[in-house]
Every structure is written in C-alpha cells, then in structure tokens.
Amino acid sequence: MRDFRDTKAMAQTLREALNAKSVSLTHSESLELIAKILGCRDWNALAARIASSSATSAQETGSPPPGHDPSGQPARQKIIVAAATLDNYVGFYPFNDNAVYAVTREADHLLTCLTGQRDVPFHAQSPTEFFSDVVHAQITFVRGERGPATSVILHQGGASYPMQRIDAATAQQITSRIEEKVKSQSASPGTEAALRRLIEGIISGKPNYGEMSAGLAEATRQQLPNLQSGLAELRAVQSVIFLGVGAQGEDVYSVRHENGASHWRIALDSKGTISTAWVTPGP
C-alpha cells in the first residue's frame, strides 16, 4: 500500500472489524466512510485523488536517462565485473524481522528487491560497490577470503543498513510470515501504543531512541528537525485508526491531530523494538 491508495483493502478491513461487533456495512458504505476518514467528501472525490496521485507518482518514479545520478552529482562510471563475482553476491539478506533484501544477477548487473517492493537495478563502480540509476542508493558487499559475500550494506537517505547473509530457507520463513500477516489484515499487538509514544516523542523533540532499531534511530536523529516541525503544526493526537497491513507486514494507521492528519506505517521486531516507522501527510 502506498499512502492512501489501497482504499479497498482499508474498506474491507473496516467492514470485517465492524461485522465482528455486529455492525453491518455494505461495500459502498465502507468506501464512503474510508473516503471521509481520509478527508474527502465522498468516494468519487477520493477516487479522483487516487488517480491523480498515481499519475504524478508514475512520472516522479520513471527511469531517468542512462548514466543519470539522482543525487545531482556527475554520473558515476559503470565498470564490468566478472559474472562469477556477481554470483557471489546473489542471495538473501534480512533488512529487519519483517523484510528480506534479495539480490539476483541479470546479465552484467545486479537486481535487488526488498519485500513488498519492486526490483531495483544496481551497477558496479568497483568490484564490491554498486550504485543505482533509479533510486539514490548504493550497496557495498563484504566478502570473506573466498566464496559468497557474508553481508551487504545499503546506503540510502544518509543512513547505512548492514545486513548479514541468510540461507534461502530462513528467507522463505520470513517471507511466509509476512504473507500470513498481510493476509490476516490484523494489527500486531503493541504497534498503536508504540506509535503514540513515537509521535509524542517527536513533537516534544525527545523521542525514545531506545525503542528503535539502530537504523531507525539514526534516520530519526537526522530527520528530527523536519519531523518535529511538521508534527508540531498538526499538534496533539486525537485519535488513531488502524487501516490495514502493508506489503511488508507493517501496520498502517491514520492519525487525527488537533490541526490535521498524518498516515503512518509501523512495525515491531521480535523484541518489541520499532523496526519500521515512516509518515506521509494526511488529507
């Protein structure tokens, strides 16, 4: 799900939740209610907004010209790396408890895919360092004396995310668990409370980094001034509404504030630490 676009899944989740409480809604009624939750006058208005946003997103994420660097810096030089070397990087690396970073080879370059996202091509700039023409990101492989890489480090958004190699069976276990979570469309225990604490901490300028994974804590520190400014304008939380489960198993919430709304995705790891949290503007 991308921000407000997966409205039909939200509507289905709402119907099921209300049916469990002996409150019956038709499909059309649930769509109309979701539209109002997201700040639109009716379903037709929301449908038009979705269509417009999708068109804009398609333009923004279109592939840039060959050799273009999204950072605006001069294009990096692509080099040819032996197929055998590329094959040593192919495998699975856990991004967190809820997502696997899969690396495959396609001809003379690599493809990476994070659970629930599309493939992203990466080209070599050195035997161990790769960059993408599609997104502003780099990856670095850590190699042993021989054989497959032991880990990969994703560099994106000013943060680094080291990931240790796992075998295919372990990767499948993670993927299967996420598929079941997505199918259930049920909120994980603790995510709403964690989200409320996170928002309160950001607004106050003192988020509890001890409740976050190392990568998320680093990203939050870097982005805190902008996050705090945006949420402070929205002011205190009035209500938190569960909308459904995203493609990576994260819980999706619509948060009503005194002065607007925000939409959040949040996931906890097996220890109850916040492993994923990101926000998009509300209606």
PDB file of N, CA, C and O in Angstrom, residues 111-186:
ATOM      1  N   LEU A 111      20.216  -7.120  -9.504  1.00  0.00           N
ATOM      2  CA  LEU A 111      18.889  -6.630  -9.164  1.00  0.00           C
ATOM      3  C   LEU A 111      18.668  -6.873  -7.677  1.00  0.00           C
ATOM      4  O   LEU A 111      18.996  -7.939  -7.154  1.00  0.00           O
ATOM      5  N   THR A 112      18.112  -5.876  -6.994  1.00  0.00           N
ATOM      6  CA  THR A 112      17.771  -6.055  -5.589  1.00  0.00           C
ATOM      7  C   THR A 112      16.270  -5.855  -5.421  1.00  0.00           C
ATOM      8  O   THR A 112      15.651  -5.096  -6.159  1.00  0.00           O
ATOM      9  N   CYS A 113      15.712  -6.543  -4.445  1.00  0.00           N
ATOM     10  CA  CYS A 113      14.280  -6.413  -4.188  1.00  0.00           C
ATOM     11  C   CYS A 113      14.025  -6.561  -2.699  1.00  0.00           C
ATOM     12  O   CYS A 113      14.341  -7.602  -2.113  1.00  0.00           O
ATOM     13  N   LEU A 114      13.483  -5.513  -2.087  1.00  0.00           N
ATOM     14  CA  LEU A 114      13.073  -5.562  -0.694  1.00  0.00           C
ATOM     15  C   LEU A 114      11.630  -6.038  -0.645  1.00  0.00           C
ATOM     16  O   LEU A 114      10.813  -5.650  -1.484  1.00  0.00           O
ATOM     17  N   THR A 115      11.318  -6.887   0.308  1.00  0.00           N
ATOM     18  CA  THR A 115       9.972  -7.451   0.437  1.00  0.00           C
ATOM     19  C   THR A 115       8.901  -6.382   0.221  1.00  0.00           C
ATOM     20  O   THR A 115       8.923  -5.322   0.837  1.00  0.00           O
ATOM     21  N   GLY A 116       7.970  -6.682  -0.706  1.00  0.00           N
ATOM     22  CA  GLY A 116       6.864  -5.771  -0.967  1.00  0.00           C
ATOM     23  C   GLY A 116       7.180  -4.635  -1.917  1.00  0.00           C
ATOM     24  O   GLY A 116       6.308  -3.807  -2.183  1.00  0.00           O
ATOM     25  N   GLN A 117       8.419  -4.583  -2.438  1.00  0.00           N
ATOM     26  CA  GLN A 117       8.785  -3.514  -3.351  1.00  0.00           C
ATOM     27  C   GLN A 117       9.219  -4.090  -4.696  1.00  0.00           C
ATOM     28  O   GLN A 117       9.328  -5.290  -4.877  1.00  0.00           O
ATOM     29  N   ARG A 118       9.473  -3.188  -5.658  1.00  0.00           N
ATOM     30  CA  ARG A 118       9.855  -3.619  -6.990  1.00  0.00           C
ATOM     31  C   ARG A 118      11.366  -3.842  -7.080  1.00  0.00           C
ATOM     32  O   ARG A 118      12.130  -3.373  -6.242  1.00  0.00           O
ATOM     33  N   ASP A 119      11.800  -4.521  -8.148  1.00  0.00           N
ATOM     34  CA  ASP A 119      13.222  -4.727  -8.386  1.00  0.00           C
ATOM     35  C   ASP A 119      13.915  -3.397  -8.683  1.00  0.00           C
ATOM     36  O   ASP A 119      13.363  -2.523  -9.349  1.00  0.00           O
ATOM     37  N   VAL A 120      15.147  -3.268  -8.187  1.00  0.00           N
ATOM     38  CA  VAL A 120      15.956  -2.085  -8.459  1.00  0.00           C
ATOM     39  C   VAL A 120      17.302  -2.546  -9.010  1.00  0.00           C
ATOM     40  O   VAL A 120      17.998  -3.337  -8.364  1.00  0.00           O
ATOM     41  N   PRO A 121      17.696  -2.091 -10.199  1.00  0.00           N
ATOM     42  CA  PRO A 121      18.994  -2.485 -10.761  1.00  0.00           C
ATOM     43  C   PRO A 121      20.144  -1.722 -10.114  1.00  0.00           C
ATOM     44  O   PRO A 121      20.028  -0.536  -9.812  1.00  0.00           O
ATOM     45  N   PHE A 122      21.261  -2.416  -9.907  1.00  0.00           N
ATOM     46  CA  PHE A 122      22.479  -1.803  -9.382  1.00  0.00           C
ATOM     47  C   PHE A 122      23.650  -2.169 -10.283  1.00  0.00           C
ATOM     48  O   PHE A 122      23.790  -3.318 -10.702  1.00  0.00           O
ATOM     49  N   HIS A 123      24.492  -1.166 -10.555  1.00  0.00           N
ATOM     50  CA  HIS A 123      25.639  -1.346 -11.438  1.00  0.00           C
ATOM     51  C   HIS A 123      26.933  -1.154 -10.653  1.00  0.00           C
ATOM     52  O   HIS A 123      27.012  -0.322  -9.742  1.00  0.00           O
ATOM     53  N   ALA A 124      27.967  -1.881 -11.058  1.00  0.00           N
ATOM     54  CA  ALA A 124      29.239  -1.838 -10.331  1.00  0.00           C
ATOM     55  C   ALA A 124      29.997  -0.558 -10.633  1.00  0.00           C
ATOM     56  O   ALA A 124      30.058  -0.089 -11.773  1.00  0.00           O
ATOM     57  N   GLN A 125      30.564   0.037  -9.575  1.00  0.00           N
ATOM     58  CA  GLN A 125      31.526   1.120  -9.742  1.00  0.00           C
ATOM     59  C   GLN A 125      32.886   0.687  -9.214  1.00  0.00           C
ATOM     60  O   GLN A 125      33.890   1.374  -9.410  1.00  0.00           O
ATOM     61  N   SER A 126      32.896  -0.455  -8.520  1.00  0.00           N
ATOM     62  CA  SER A 126      34.115  -1.135  -8.107  1.00  0.00           C
ATOM     63  C   SER A 126      33.720  -2.601  -7.918  1.00  0.00           C
ATOM     64  O   SER A 126      32.525  -2.929  -7.978  1.00  0.00           O
ATOM     65  N   PRO A 127      34.666  -3.503  -7.683  1.00  0.00           N
ATOM     66  CA  PRO A 127      34.293  -4.918  -7.528  1.00  0.00           C
ATOM     67  C   PRO A 127      33.347  -5.195  -6.362  1.00  0.00           C
ATOM     68  O   PRO A 127      32.667  -6.219  -6.348  1.00  0.00           O
ATOM     69  N   THR A 128      33.260  -4.284  -5.382  1.00  0.00           N
ATOM     70  CA  THR A 128      32.388  -4.514  -4.224  1.00  0.00           C
ATOM     71  C   THR A 128      31.332  -3.427  -4.028  1.00  0.00           C
ATOM     72  O   THR A 128      30.449  -3.579  -3.181  1.00  0.00           O
ATOM     73  N   GLU A 129      31.401  -2.341  -4.798  1.00  0.00           N
ATOM     74  CA  GLU A 129      30.489  -1.210  -4.606  1.00  0.00           C
ATOM     75  C   GLU A 129      29.601  -1.033  -5.837  1.00  0.00           C
ATOM     76  O   GLU A 129      30.093  -1.049  -6.976  1.00  0.00           O
ATOM     77  N   PHE A 130      28.296  -0.815  -5.564  1.00  0.00           N
ATOM     78  CA  PHE A 130      27.324  -0.713  -6.645  1.00  0.00           C
ATOM     79  C   PHE A 130      26.418   0.491  -6.400  1.00  0.00           C
ATOM     80  O   PHE A 130      26.157   0.867  -5.258  1.00  0.00           O
ATOM     81  N   PHE A 131      25.919   1.073  -7.493  1.00  0.00           N
ATOM     82  CA  PHE A 131      25.008   2.205  -7.384  1.00  0.00           C
ATOM     83  C   PHE A 131      23.834   1.988  -8.322  1.00  0.00           C
ATOM     84  O   PHE A 131      23.886   1.185  -9.261  1.00  0.00           O
ATOM     85  N   SER A 132      22.753   2.742  -8.083  1.00  0.00           N
ATOM     86  CA  SER A 132      21.550   2.615  -8.887  1.00  0.00           C
ATOM     87  C   SER A 132      21.297   3.884  -9.689  1.00  0.00           C
ATOM     88  O   SER A 132      21.552   4.996  -9.211  1.00  0.00           O
ATOM     89  N   ASP A 133      20.810   3.707 -10.915  1.00  0.00           N
ATOM     90  CA  ASP A 133      20.367   4.827 -11.731  1.00  0.00           C
ATOM     91  C   ASP A 133      18.911   5.199 -11.442  1.00  0.00           C
ATOM     92  O   ASP A 133      18.419   6.219 -11.930  1.00  0.00           O
ATOM     93  N   VAL A 134      18.217   4.376 -10.670  1.00  0.00           N
ATOM     94  CA  VAL A 134      16.778   4.529 -10.472  1.00  0.00           C
ATOM     95  C   VAL A 134      16.459   5.191  -9.138  1.00  0.00           C
ATOM     96  O   VAL A 134      15.553   6.026  -9.038  1.00  0.00           O
ATOM     97  N   VAL A 135      17.179   4.809  -8.088  1.00  0.00           N
ATOM     98  CA  VAL A 135      16.974   5.403  -6.768  1.00  0.00           C
ATOM     99  C   VAL A 135      18.316   5.910  -6.263  1.00  0.00           C
ATOM    100  O   VAL A 135      19.375   5.464  -6.716  1.00  0.00           O
ATOM    101  N   HIS A 136      18.287   6.840  -5.336  1.00  0.00           N
ATOM    102  CA  HIS A 136      19.523   7.378  -4.770  1.00  0.00           C
ATOM    103  C   HIS A 136      19.988   6.442  -3.660  1.00  0.00           C
ATOM    104  O   HIS A 136      19.675   6.643  -2.490  1.00  0.00           O
ATOM    105  N   ALA A 137      20.720   5.423  -4.038  1.00  0.00           N
ATOM    106  CA  ALA A 137      21.176   4.429  -3.069  1.00  0.00           C
ATOM    107  C   ALA A 137      22.422   3.737  -3.602  1.00  0.00           C
ATOM    108  O   ALA A 137      22.651   3.666  -4.812  1.00  0.00           O
ATOM    109  N   GLN A 138      23.218   3.240  -2.678  1.00  0.00           N
ATOM    110  CA  GLN A 138      24.392   2.453  -3.018  1.00  0.00           C
ATOM    111  C   GLN A 138      24.407   1.209  -2.136  1.00  0.00           C
ATOM    112  O   GLN A 138      23.816   1.203  -1.047  1.00  0.00           O
ATOM    113  N   ILE A 139      25.081   0.173  -2.591  1.00  0.00           N
ATOM    114  CA  ILE A 139      25.264  -1.022  -1.774  1.00  0.00           C
ATOM    115  C   ILE A 139      26.732  -1.430  -1.826  1.00  0.00           C
ATOM    116  O   ILE A 139      27.403  -1.255  -2.841  1.00  0.00           O
ATOM    117  N   THR A 140      27.219  -1.931  -0.706  1.00  0.00           N
ATOM    118  CA  THR A 140      28.595  -2.398  -0.588  1.00  0.00           C
ATOM    119  C   THR A 140      28.580  -3.821  -0.053  1.00  0.00           C
ATOM    120  O   THR A 140      27.940  -4.087   0.987  1.00  0.00           O
ATOM    121  N   PHE A 141      29.259  -4.733  -0.721  1.00  0.00           N
ATOM    122  CA  PHE A 141      29.308  -6.128  -0.282  1.00  0.00           C
ATOM    123  C   PHE A 141      30.575  -6.377   0.527  1.00  0.00           C
ATOM    124  O   PHE A 141      31.643  -5.839   0.222  1.00  0.00           O
ATOM    125  N   VAL A 142      30.427  -7.171   1.572  1.00  0.00           N
ATOM    126  CA  VAL A 142      31.547  -7.566   2.413  1.00  0.00           C
ATOM    127  C   VAL A 142      31.874  -9.016   2.079  1.00  0.00           C
ATOM    128  O   VAL A 142      31.012  -9.897   2.199  1.00  0.00           O
ATOM    129  N   ARG A 143      33.099  -9.255   1.660  1.00  0.00           N
ATOM    130  CA  ARG A 143      33.489 -10.578   1.199  1.00  0.00           C
ATOM    131  C   ARG A 143      34.453 -11.226   2.178  1.00  0.00           C
ATOM    132  O   ARG A 143      35.242 -10.559   2.844  1.00  0.00           O
ATOM    133  N   GLY A 144      34.370 -12.549   2.260  1.00  0.00           N
ATOM    134  CA  GLY A 144      35.353 -13.301   3.004  1.00  0.00           C
ATOM    135  C   GLY A 144      36.560 -13.559   2.123  1.00  0.00           C
ATOM    136  O   GLY A 144      36.732 -12.963   1.065  1.00  0.00           O
ATOM    137  N   GLU A 145      37.410 -14.461   2.557  1.00  0.00           N
ATOM    138  CA  GLU A 145      38.595 -14.770   1.764  1.00  0.00           C
ATOM    139  C   GLU A 145      38.215 -15.412   0.439  1.00  0.00           C
ATOM    140  O   GLU A 145      38.888 -15.249  -0.570  1.00  0.00           O
ATOM    141  N   ARG A 146      37.130 -16.150   0.441  1.00  0.00           N
ATOM    142  CA  ARG A 146      36.654 -16.781  -0.782  1.00  0.00           C
ATOM    143  C   ARG A 146      35.169 -17.095  -0.632  1.00  0.00           C
ATOM    144  O   ARG A 146      34.636 -17.087   0.466  1.00  0.00           O
ATOM    145  N   GLY A 147      34.514 -17.376  -1.743  1.00  0.00           N
ATOM    146  CA  GLY A 147      33.111 -17.758  -1.702  1.00  0.00           C
ATOM    147  C   GLY A 147      32.167 -16.568  -1.640  1.00  0.00           C
ATOM    148  O   GLY A 147      32.556 -15.423  -1.863  1.00  0.00           O
ATOM    149  N   PRO A 148      30.902 -16.840  -1.333  1.00  0.00           N
ATOM    150  CA  PRO A 148      29.859 -15.798  -1.344  1.00  0.00           C
ATOM    151  C   PRO A 148      30.131 -14.672  -0.342  1.00  0.00           C
ATOM    152  O   PRO A 148      30.819 -14.866   0.666  1.00  0.00           O
ATOM    153  N   ALA A 149      29.558 -13.499  -0.627  1.00  0.00           N
ATOM    154  CA  ALA A 149      29.638 -12.381   0.308  1.00  0.00           C
ATOM    155  C   ALA A 149      28.993 -12.757   1.629  1.00  0.00           C
ATOM    156  O   ALA A 149      28.005 -13.501   1.672  1.00  0.00           O
ATOM    157  N   THR A 150      29.541 -12.254   2.706  1.00  0.00           N
ATOM    158  CA  THR A 150      28.999 -12.554   4.032  1.00  0.00           C
ATOM    159  C   THR A 150      27.906 -11.568   4.430  1.00  0.00           C
ATOM    160  O   THR A 150      27.043 -11.887   5.248  1.00  0.00           O
ATOM    161  N   SER A 151      27.947 -10.365   3.845  1.00  0.00           N
ATOM    162  CA  SER A 151      26.941  -9.353   4.192  1.00  0.00           C
ATOM    163  C   SER A 151      26.914  -8.272   3.116  1.00  0.00           C
ATOM    164  O   SER A 151      27.801  -8.206   2.244  1.00  0.00           O
ATOM    165  N   VAL A 152      25.892  -7.424   3.197  1.00  0.00           N
ATOM    166  CA  VAL A 152      25.780  -6.275   2.309  1.00  0.00           C
ATOM    167  C   VAL A 152      25.353  -5.073   3.149  1.00  0.00           C
ATOM    168  O   VAL A 152      24.636  -5.228   4.150  1.00  0.00           O
ATOM    169  N   ILE A 153      25.815  -3.891   2.764  1.00  0.00           N
ATOM    170  CA  ILE A 153      25.438  -2.658   3.450  1.00  0.00           C
ATOM    171  C   ILE A 153      24.703  -1.773   2.459  1.00  0.00           C
ATOM    172  O   ILE A 153      25.229  -1.441   1.394  1.00  0.00           O
ATOM    173  N   LEU A 154      23.476  -1.414   2.787  1.00  0.00           N
ATOM    174  CA  LEU A 154      22.687  -0.491   1.971  1.00  0.00           C
ATOM    175  C   LEU A 154      22.905   0.919   2.489  1.00  0.00           C
ATOM    176  O   LEU A 154      22.732   1.187   3.683  1.00  0.00           O
ATOM    177  N   HIS A 155      23.299   1.829   1.601  1.00  0.00           N
ATOM    178  CA  HIS A 155      23.493   3.236   1.949  1.00  0.00           C
ATOM    179  C   HIS A 155      22.388   4.036   1.274  1.00  0.00           C
ATOM    180  O   HIS A 155      22.336   4.134   0.043  1.00  0.00           O
ATOM    181  N   GLN A 156      21.503   4.601   2.074  1.00  0.00           N
ATOM    182  CA  GLN A 156      20.371   5.337   1.492  1.00  0.00           C
ATOM    183  C   GLN A 156      19.843   6.347   2.506  1.00  0.00           C
ATOM    184  O   GLN A 156      19.757   6.064   3.701  1.00  0.00           O
ATOM    185  N   GLY A 157      19.477   7.526   2.010  1.00  0.00           N
ATOM    186  CA  GLY A 157      18.891   8.545   2.877  1.00  0.00           C
ATOM    187  C   GLY A 157      19.793   8.991   4.001  1.00  0.00           C
ATOM    188  O   GLY A 157      19.318   9.366   5.079  1.00  0.00           O
ATOM    189  N   GLY A 158      21.114   8.943   3.777  1.00  0.00           N
ATOM    190  CA  GLY A 158      22.053   9.362   4.799  1.00  0.00           C
ATOM    191  C   GLY A 158      22.312   8.342   5.881  1.00  0.00           C
ATOM    192  O   GLY A 158      23.037   8.617   6.839  1.00  0.00           O
ATOM    193  N   ALA A 159      21.727   7.153   5.758  1.00  0.00           N
ATOM    194  CA  ALA A 159      21.910   6.100   6.755  1.00  0.00           C
ATOM    195  C   ALA A 159      22.482   4.852   6.093  1.00  0.00           C
ATOM    196  O   ALA A 159      22.407   4.676   4.875  1.00  0.00           O
ATOM    197  N   SER A 160      23.083   3.999   6.904  1.00  0.00           N
ATOM    198  CA  SER A 160      23.640   2.736   6.422  1.00  0.00           C
ATOM    199  C   SER A 160      22.957   1.587   7.136  1.00  0.00           C
ATOM    200  O   SER A 160      22.743   1.631   8.357  1.00  0.00           O
ATOM    201  N   TYR A 161      22.632   0.542   6.360  1.00  0.00           N
ATOM    202  CA  TYR A 161      21.905  -0.599   6.904  1.00  0.00           C
ATOM    203  C   TYR A 161      22.679  -1.886   6.606  1.00  0.00           C
ATOM    204  O   TYR A 161      22.573  -2.442   5.508  1.00  0.00           O
ATOM    205  N   PRO A 162      23.481  -2.365   7.563  1.00  0.00           N
ATOM    206  CA  PRO A 162      24.210  -3.618   7.342  1.00  0.00           C
ATOM    207  C   PRO A 162      23.285  -4.817   7.476  1.00  0.00           C
ATOM    208  O   PRO A 162      22.426  -4.859   8.362  1.00  0.00           O
ATOM    209  N   MET A 163      23.450  -5.802   6.584  1.00  0.00           N
ATOM    210  CA  MET A 163      22.602  -6.997   6.586  1.00  0.00           C
ATOM    211  C   MET A 163      23.467  -8.228   6.383  1.00  0.00           C
ATOM    212  O   MET A 163      24.240  -8.310   5.423  1.00  0.00           O
ATOM    213  N   GLN A 164      23.357  -9.185   7.272  1.00  0.00           N
ATOM    214  CA  GLN A 164      24.108 -10.430   7.190  1.00  0.00           C
ATOM    215  C   GLN A 164      23.386 -11.428   6.289  1.00  0.00           C
ATOM    216  O   GLN A 164      22.153 -11.520   6.313  1.00  0.00           O
ATOM    217  N   ARG A 165      24.133 -12.189   5.526  1.00  0.00           N
ATOM    218  CA  ARG A 165      23.536 -13.186   4.631  1.00  0.00           C
ATOM    219  C   ARG A 165      22.774 -14.248   5.427  1.00  0.00           C
ATOM    220  O   ARG A 165      23.215 -14.673   6.503  1.00  0.00           O
ATOM    221  N   ILE A 166      21.637 -14.684   4.899  1.00  0.00           N
ATOM    222  CA  ILE A 166      20.891 -15.809   5.453  1.00  0.00           C
ATOM    223  C   ILE A 166      20.622 -16.795   4.323  1.00  0.00           C
ATOM    224  O   ILE A 166      20.741 -16.458   3.141  1.00  0.00           O
ATOM    225  N   ASP A 167      20.262 -18.022   4.693  1.00  0.00           N
ATOM    226  CA  ASP A 167      20.006 -19.014   3.651  1.00  0.00           C
ATOM    227  C   ASP A 167      18.585 -18.867   3.112  1.00  0.00           C
ATOM    228  O   ASP A 167      17.745 -18.140   3.655  1.00  0.00           O
ATOM    229  N   ALA A 168      18.324 -19.569   2.013  1.00  0.00           N
ATOM    230  CA  ALA A 168      17.031 -19.451   1.327  1.00  0.00           C
ATOM    231  C   ALA A 168      15.879 -19.906   2.215  1.00  0.00           C
ATOM    232  O   ALA A 168      14.786 -19.335   2.166  1.00  0.00           O
ATOM    233  N   ALA A 169      16.115 -20.934   3.035  1.00  0.00           N
ATOM    234  CA  ALA A 169      15.043 -21.440   3.889  1.00  0.00           C
ATOM    235  C   ALA A 169      14.629 -20.399   4.933  1.00  0.00           C
ATOM    236  O   ALA A 169      13.433 -20.196   5.186  1.00  0.00           O
ATOM    237  N   THR A 170      15.616 -19.732   5.528  1.00  0.00           N
ATOM    238  CA  THR A 170      15.310 -18.692   6.518  1.00  0.00           C
ATOM    239  C   THR A 170      14.596 -17.519   5.863  1.00  0.00           C
ATOM    240  O   THR A 170      13.645 -16.956   6.419  1.00  0.00           O
ATOM    241  N   ALA A 171      15.051 -17.159   4.658  1.00  0.00           N
ATOM    242  CA  ALA A 171      14.392 -16.073   3.928  1.00  0.00           C
ATOM    243  C   ALA A 171      12.937 -16.425   3.637  1.00  0.00           C
ATOM    244  O   ALA A 171      12.050 -15.576   3.756  1.00  0.00           O
ATOM    245  N   GLN A 172      12.688 -17.674   3.279  1.00  0.00           N
ATOM    246  CA  GLN A 172      11.322 -18.102   2.979  1.00  0.00           C
ATOM    247  C   GLN A 172      10.447 -18.066   4.225  1.00  0.00           C
ATOM    248  O   GLN A 172       9.259 -17.737   4.153  1.00  0.00           O
ATOM    249  N   GLN A 173      11.018 -18.407   5.380  1.00  0.00           N
ATOM    250  CA  GLN A 173      10.260 -18.353   6.631  1.00  0.00           C
ATOM    251  C   GLN A 173       9.802 -16.920   6.917  1.00  0.00           C
ATOM    252  O   GLN A 173       8.650 -16.691   7.304  1.00  0.00           O
ATOM    253  N   ILE A 174      10.716 -15.964   6.729  1.00  0.00           N
ATOM    254  CA  ILE A 174      10.363 -14.556   6.952  1.00  0.00           C
ATOM    255  C   ILE A 174       9.275 -14.123   5.968  1.00  0.00           C
ATOM    256  O   ILE A 174       8.276 -13.504   6.341  1.00  0.00           O
ATOM    257  N   THR A 175       9.471 -14.484   4.693  1.00  0.00           N
ATOM    258  CA  THR A 175       8.511 -14.100   3.663  1.00  0.00           C
ATOM    259  C   THR A 175       7.135 -14.705   3.931  1.00  0.00           C
ATOM    260  O   THR A 175       6.104 -14.026   3.802  1.00  0.00           O
ATOM    261  N   SER A 176       7.106 -15.975   4.322  1.00  0.00           N
ATOM    262  CA  SER A 176       5.834 -16.645   4.591  1.00  0.00           C
ATOM    263  C   SER A 176       5.115 -15.999   5.772  1.00  0.00           C
ATOM    264  O   SER A 176       3.887 -15.837   5.753  1.00  0.00           O
ATOM    265  N   ARG A 177       5.888 -15.635   6.796  1.00  0.00           N
ATOM    266  CA  ARG A 177       5.280 -14.994   7.965  1.00  0.00           C
ATOM    267  C   ARG A 177       4.654 -13.656   7.585  1.00  0.00           C
ATOM    268  O   ARG A 177       3.549 -13.323   8.030  1.00  0.00           O
ATOM    269  N   ILE A 178       5.344 -12.896   6.736  1.00  0.00           N
ATOM    270  CA  ILE A 178       4.808 -11.605   6.309  1.00  0.00           C
ATOM    271  C   ILE A 178       3.569 -11.799   5.441  1.00  0.00           C
ATOM    272  O   ILE A 178       2.585 -11.064   5.554  1.00  0.00           O
ATOM    273  N   GLU A 179       3.593 -12.803   4.563  1.00  0.00           N
ATOM    274  CA  GLU A 179       2.426 -13.079   3.721  1.00  0.00           C
ATOM    275  C   GLU A 179       1.207 -13.409   4.569  1.00  0.00           C
ATOM    276  O   GLU A 179       0.085 -12.984   4.268  1.00  0.00           O
ATOM    277  N   GLU A 180       1.411 -14.177   5.632  1.00  0.00           N
ATOM    278  CA  GLU A 180       0.305 -14.502   6.534  1.00  0.00           C
ATOM    279  C   GLU A 180      -0.204 -13.257   7.253  1.00  0.00           C
ATOM    280  O   GLU A 180      -1.401 -13.080   7.441  1.00  0.00           O
ATOM    281  N   LYS A 181       0.728 -12.385   7.646  1.00  0.00           N
ATOM    282  CA  LYS A 181       0.342 -11.139   8.325  1.00  0.00           C
ATOM    283  C   LYS A 181      -0.489 -10.260   7.387  1.00  0.00           C
ATOM    284  O   LYS A 181      -1.522  -9.704   7.779  1.00  0.00           O
ATOM    285  N   VAL A 182      -0.034 -10.138   6.144  1.00  0.00           N
ATOM    286  CA  VAL A 182      -0.764  -9.331   5.170  1.00  0.00           C
ATOM    287  C   VAL A 182      -2.148  -9.921   4.930  1.00  0.00           C
ATOM    288  O   VAL A 182      -3.149  -9.210   4.838  1.00  0.00           O
ATOM    289  N   LYS A 183      -2.214 -11.242   4.836  1.00  0.00           N
ATOM    290  CA  LYS A 183      -3.491 -11.919   4.605  1.00  0.00           C
ATOM    291  C   LYS A 183      -4.458 -11.694   5.765  1.00  0.00           C
ATOM    292  O   LYS A 183      -5.668 -11.516   5.564  1.00  0.00           O
ATOM    293  N   SER A 184      -3.951 -11.678   6.978  1.00  0.00           N
ATOM    294  CA  SER A 184      -4.807 -11.531   8.160  1.00  0.00           C
ATOM    295  C   SER A 184      -5.380 -10.129   8.296  1.00  0.00           C
ATOM    296  O   SER A 184      -6.479  -9.938   8.820  1.00  0.00           O
ATOM    297  N   GLN A 185      -4.608  -9.107   7.818  1.00  0.00           N
ATOM    298  CA  GLN A 185      -5.023  -7.707   7.941  1.00  0.00           C
ATOM    299  C   GLN A 185      -5.393  -7.369   9.392  1.00  0.00           C
ATOM    300  O   GLN A 185      -6.360  -6.652   9.660  1.00  0.00           O
ATOM    301  N   SER A 186      -4.599  -7.887  10.315  1.00  0.00           N
ATOM    302  CA  SER A 186      -4.820  -7.629  11.733  1.00  0.00           C
ATOM    303  C   SER A 186      -3.618  -6.882  12.313  1.00  0.00           C
ATOM    304  O   SER A 186      -2.462  -7.202  11.990  1.00  0.00           O
TER     305      SER A 186
END
